[in-house]
């Protein structure tokens, strides 16, 4: 399920790109980014408050420091660095550099947050990122002046954001994504107005907010759900397919030509996804005692009794205890399998 959700997040974000491109002539890129994020924040907030009884765990006090860090790096610092870099960097170099987000996400997950990976997963990530590089390459040389360093810094901040968000992925994904979208929207809109941007007409605003809700809001909520099920590095790798999805939709929607780069990128990405989809990670492992709350069914990891007042209908959400358990089965680095390996 986590793989499918991650791919759906990539598809929604990828589809939003060509539609956003249609709006670019009507306002500045910075203001458009702010409106897209605002659409995400507004739409998901409405969804969250109208579905408050939905069976998802709300954010808790211990989640807020992680979420605050994610919002700071991904919703505040990263957009500022990106906009700074874009003013000093050619579009071709910027597109290429943005592929660093997937690399930063995976490297931080593996070496800082100690998420498991093997050669198969590493090679799959390399192929997916290589496909993104082929897709965005426009010729010329890539140097690292100040603008390029700023964009690379933005990718690093988004990589930190993704890893910190994994820490709160057990909580309501609509609530998490709404907060992140609202903050990023405020930051980008503020930057745009400081740069002299003017608010566009009502029709343009409605279109931008709708695209933002679908392509940034729901996509981000599904991204958070995928973090819960398959871990950070794998979710980031699947999400790196978004540029390819956007390119395919551009071919169909904007009648852009099918170039040689698109075909080569498709082969790289297909091979990378195949390596990930055919992964089988299985070994004997031990679960330490764990107390947490998230949406679940009573599988082999959730064999517990219920306190009075808990609705037994599944899936359901309540605080529950995982007693120590040692067993063997195929698994991802999800909420219950963040263990070390010998």
XYZ file of C-alpha atoms in Angstrom:
342
model
C 0.000 0.000 0.000
C 2.803 2.420 0.829
C 4.361 2.040 -2.618
C 1.064 2.807 -4.345
C 0.460 5.860 -2.152
C 3.981 7.181 -2.851
C 3.481 6.758 -6.602
C 0.090 8.496 -6.371
C 1.768 11.427 -4.599
C 4.309 11.649 -7.425
C 1.591 11.464 -10.089
C -0.487 14.246 -8.502
C 2.533 16.523 -8.125
C 3.780 15.707 -11.617
C 0.417 16.438 -13.221
C 0.225 19.792 -11.444
C 3.433 21.024 -13.101
C 2.158 21.509 -16.685
C -1.073 23.045 -15.387
C 0.938 25.444 -13.244
C 3.029 26.230 -16.324
C -0.142 27.403 -18.081
C -0.595 29.984 -15.305
C 2.980 31.274 -15.301
C 2.288 34.049 -17.786
C -0.251 35.630 -15.448
C 1.945 36.380 -12.431
C 5.437 36.047 -10.989
C 6.821 32.553 -10.281
C 7.265 33.372 -6.584
C 3.655 34.491 -6.146
C 2.403 31.482 -8.098
C 4.386 29.182 -5.788
C 2.819 30.946 -2.793
C -0.698 30.562 -4.195
C -0.118 26.863 -4.895
C 1.056 26.308 -1.340
C -1.836 28.408 -0.035
C -4.278 26.224 -1.986
C -2.685 23.246 -0.299
C -3.000 24.756 3.178
C -6.580 26.013 2.735
C -7.882 22.867 1.042
C -6.339 20.448 3.504
C -7.431 22.553 6.476
C -11.038 22.336 5.257
C -10.615 18.621 4.683
C -9.133 18.151 8.147
C -11.794 20.135 10.012
C -14.690 18.538 8.103
C -13.236 15.065 8.733
C -12.154 15.490 12.342
C -13.701 12.130 13.209
C -11.618 10.417 10.525
C -9.688 7.540 12.015
C -6.250 9.172 12.191
C -4.198 10.101 15.224
C -3.873 13.855 15.889
C -0.510 15.503 16.445
C 0.755 15.191 20.000
C 3.032 17.390 22.085
C 6.079 15.253 21.252
C 5.351 15.642 17.503
C 5.484 19.441 17.452
C 9.290 19.866 17.655
C 9.745 17.513 14.680
C 7.001 19.243 12.689
C 8.327 22.690 13.594
C 11.737 21.668 12.288
C 10.203 20.310 9.086
C 8.214 23.501 8.525
C 11.249 25.690 9.264
C 13.535 23.891 6.815
C 10.980 22.977 4.126
C 8.450 25.793 4.347
C 10.599 28.791 5.310
C 14.315 28.378 4.566
C 14.066 26.232 1.413
C 11.696 28.552 -0.551
C 13.864 31.577 0.276
C 17.022 29.768 -0.859
C 15.288 28.528 -4.005
C 14.020 31.956 -5.013
C 17.443 33.463 -4.281
C 19.090 30.817 -6.418
C 16.640 31.161 -9.299
C 17.434 34.851 -9.673
C 21.092 33.985 -10.340
C 20.867 30.607 -12.082
C 19.838 29.579 -15.635
C 16.661 27.495 -15.803
C 18.537 24.472 -17.205
C 20.984 24.384 -14.311
C 18.189 24.978 -11.796
C 16.137 22.050 -13.135
C 19.157 19.797 -12.933
C 20.060 20.889 -9.424
C 16.527 20.263 -8.110
C 17.154 16.535 -8.584
C 19.419 16.831 -5.551
C 16.362 16.746 -3.268
C 15.947 12.996 -3.747
C 19.666 12.456 -3.194
C 19.711 14.559 -0.013
C 16.579 12.849 1.301
C 18.023 9.375 0.818
C 21.523 10.138 2.082
C 20.171 11.763 5.249
C 17.755 8.872 5.810
C 20.500 6.298 5.416
C 23.450 7.877 7.177
C 21.913 10.290 9.706
C 18.580 8.674 10.598
C 19.957 5.129 10.093
C 17.234 3.867 7.752
C 18.046 0.501 6.211
C 19.138 0.207 2.578
C 20.993 -2.317 0.442
C 22.740 -2.257 -2.939
C 19.482 -2.912 -4.793
C 17.720 0.072 -3.212
C 20.794 2.283 -3.685
C 21.068 1.375 -7.379
C 17.319 1.936 -7.864
C 17.588 5.419 -6.354
C 20.617 6.200 -8.563
C 18.710 5.142 -11.714
C 15.625 7.191 -10.788
C 17.737 10.287 -10.085
C 19.693 9.673 -13.303
C 16.402 9.668 -15.191
C 15.530 13.019 -13.622
C 18.929 14.412 -14.615
C 18.511 13.230 -18.216
C 15.020 14.728 -18.314
C 16.119 18.152 -17.055
C 19.473 18.427 -18.841
C 19.516 21.113 -21.531
C 23.184 21.041 -22.448
C 26.023 23.250 -21.338
C 28.153 22.933 -18.244
C 27.048 22.902 -14.630
C 29.037 25.063 -12.278
C 28.392 25.976 -8.661
C 28.288 29.741 -8.305
C 26.367 31.366 -5.462
C 22.967 30.857 -7.104
C 23.557 27.154 -7.679
C 24.764 26.711 -4.115
C 21.566 28.368 -2.894
C 19.444 25.891 -4.885
C 21.537 22.996 -3.599
C 20.964 24.366 -0.099
C 17.205 24.411 -0.734
C 17.349 20.741 -1.764
C 19.266 19.927 1.406
C 16.589 21.735 3.459
C 13.828 19.741 1.725
C 15.788 16.563 2.430
C 15.877 17.506 6.125
C 12.177 18.386 5.944
C 11.303 14.958 4.508
C 13.248 13.111 7.186
C 11.790 15.174 10.020
C 8.279 14.688 8.613
C 8.798 10.934 8.804
C 8.967 11.365 12.581
C 5.339 12.571 12.631
C 4.009 10.306 9.870
C 1.915 8.309 12.371
C -0.231 11.424 12.875
C -3.089 12.700 10.736
C -1.532 13.335 7.288
C -4.116 16.010 6.465
C -3.209 17.973 9.590
C 0.545 17.654 8.944
C 0.277 18.620 5.281
C -2.129 21.509 5.982
C 0.303 23.113 8.431
C 3.252 22.721 6.068
C 1.291 24.077 3.098
C -0.068 27.070 5.005
C 3.370 28.139 6.268
C 5.027 27.704 2.867
C 2.187 29.664 1.259
C 2.569 32.592 3.659
C 6.360 32.642 3.191
C 6.274 32.594 -0.609
C 3.429 35.122 -0.922
C 5.240 37.466 1.469
C 8.434 37.182 -0.597
C 6.483 37.845 -3.777
C 4.830 40.996 -2.442
C 8.208 42.225 -1.159
C 9.510 41.807 -4.713
C 6.644 43.914 -6.082
C 4.164 41.261 -7.246
C 0.495 42.182 -7.647
C -2.462 39.978 -6.757
C -4.034 38.481 -9.960
C -7.745 38.242 -10.807
C -10.334 35.964 -9.218
C -10.330 33.356 -12.011
C -6.541 33.039 -11.857
C -6.626 32.806 -8.054
C -9.235 30.039 -8.143
C -7.271 28.019 -10.682
C -4.009 28.359 -8.755
C -5.628 27.402 -5.437
C -7.307 24.346 -6.996
C -4.081 23.149 -8.622
C -2.287 23.731 -5.332
C -4.848 21.717 -3.383
C -4.575 18.711 -5.706
C -0.933 18.845 -6.754
C 0.630 20.168 -3.556
C -1.940 19.436 -0.826
C -3.262 15.943 -1.507
C 0.117 14.992 -2.933
C 1.815 16.038 0.304
C -0.767 14.202 2.439
C -0.134 11.020 0.438
C 3.616 11.621 0.770
C 3.226 11.669 4.563
C 1.201 8.447 4.442
C 3.864 6.797 2.297
C 6.546 7.818 4.819
C 4.553 5.881 7.408
C 4.554 2.684 5.350
C 7.796 2.503 3.358
C 10.212 4.935 5.031
C 11.859 8.139 3.894
C 14.404 7.086 1.277
C 12.007 4.859 -0.657
C 9.234 7.457 -0.570
C 11.689 10.092 -1.801
C 12.818 7.819 -4.625
C 9.266 7.160 -5.810
C 8.429 10.856 -5.549
C 11.381 11.591 -7.847
C 9.209 10.197 -10.657
C 7.134 13.388 -10.560
C 9.226 15.237 -13.232
C 8.752 12.307 -15.618
C 4.988 12.303 -15.015
C 4.941 16.060 -15.645
C 6.873 15.614 -18.881
C 4.449 12.959 -20.145
C 1.429 15.136 -19.295
C 3.117 18.082 -21.041
C 3.395 15.960 -24.173
C -0.331 15.184 -24.027
C -1.637 18.524 -22.749
C 0.735 21.065 -24.271
C 1.611 18.993 -27.354
C 5.296 19.160 -26.575
C 7.427 16.767 -28.678
C 8.483 13.349 -27.384
C 12.229 13.840 -27.273
C 15.076 11.368 -27.012
C 15.703 12.529 -23.425
C 12.171 11.537 -22.392
C 12.633 8.001 -23.709
C 16.033 7.576 -22.047
C 14.675 8.992 -18.767
C 11.747 6.546 -18.973
C 14.123 3.590 -19.255
C 16.266 4.768 -16.334
C 13.262 5.425 -14.102
C 11.463 2.210 -15.056
C 14.576 0.210 -14.174
C 14.918 2.043 -10.854
C 11.271 1.503 -9.909
C 11.530 -2.167 -10.896
C 14.491 -2.616 -8.532
C 12.465 -1.049 -5.711
C 9.231 -2.933 -6.425
C 11.019 -6.290 -6.533
C 12.908 -5.664 -3.290
C 12.535 -8.349 -0.648
C 14.016 -7.431 2.717
C 13.597 -10.242 5.216
C 15.556 -11.270 8.288
C 15.000 -12.189 11.907
C 14.527 -8.977 13.904
C 13.448 -7.868 17.358
C 10.782 -5.280 18.173
C 11.441 -3.412 21.393
C 8.550 -2.281 23.582
C 6.793 0.661 21.944
C 3.839 2.853 22.920
C 2.268 5.035 20.232
C -0.959 5.906 18.432
C -1.825 5.544 14.748
C -4.440 4.069 12.433
C -4.101 0.271 12.364
C -5.716 -3.145 12.020
C -4.995 -6.134 14.238
C -2.213 -7.805 12.283
C 0.676 -9.762 13.786
C 2.210 -6.512 15.073
C -1.005 -5.326 16.731
C -2.182 -7.994 19.130
C -3.442 -5.961 22.056
C -6.489 -5.501 24.227
C -8.657 -2.391 24.224
C -9.492 -0.028 27.026
C -13.188 0.629 27.725
C -14.700 3.005 25.166
C -12.409 2.082 22.243
C -14.420 1.178 19.147
C -13.215 -2.308 18.125
C -14.212 -1.818 14.473
C -11.123 -1.847 12.240
C -9.214 0.094 11.123
C -9.199 2.271 14.200
C -6.919 4.599 16.140
C -5.951 4.591 19.794
C -2.824 4.542 21.924
C -1.550 0.993 22.145
C 1.436 -0.965 23.418
C 3.732 -3.178 21.364
C 5.309 -5.748 23.635
C 8.788 -7.057 22.738
C 8.600 -9.461 19.805
C 11.143 -11.385 17.758
C 10.139 -12.825 14.389
C 10.975 -12.922 10.677
C 9.013 -11.662 7.682
C 9.444 -9.325 4.664
C 9.233 -5.685 5.733
C 9.956 -2.046 4.896
C 11.477 0.552 7.266
C 7.975 1.596 8.350
C 6.737 2.786 11.748
C 7.464 -0.587 13.327
C 10.698 -1.524 11.554
C 13.221 1.243 12.215
C 15.654 -1.226 13.709
C 19.397 -1.559 13.253
C 21.009 -4.306 11.185
C 23.979 -6.515 11.907
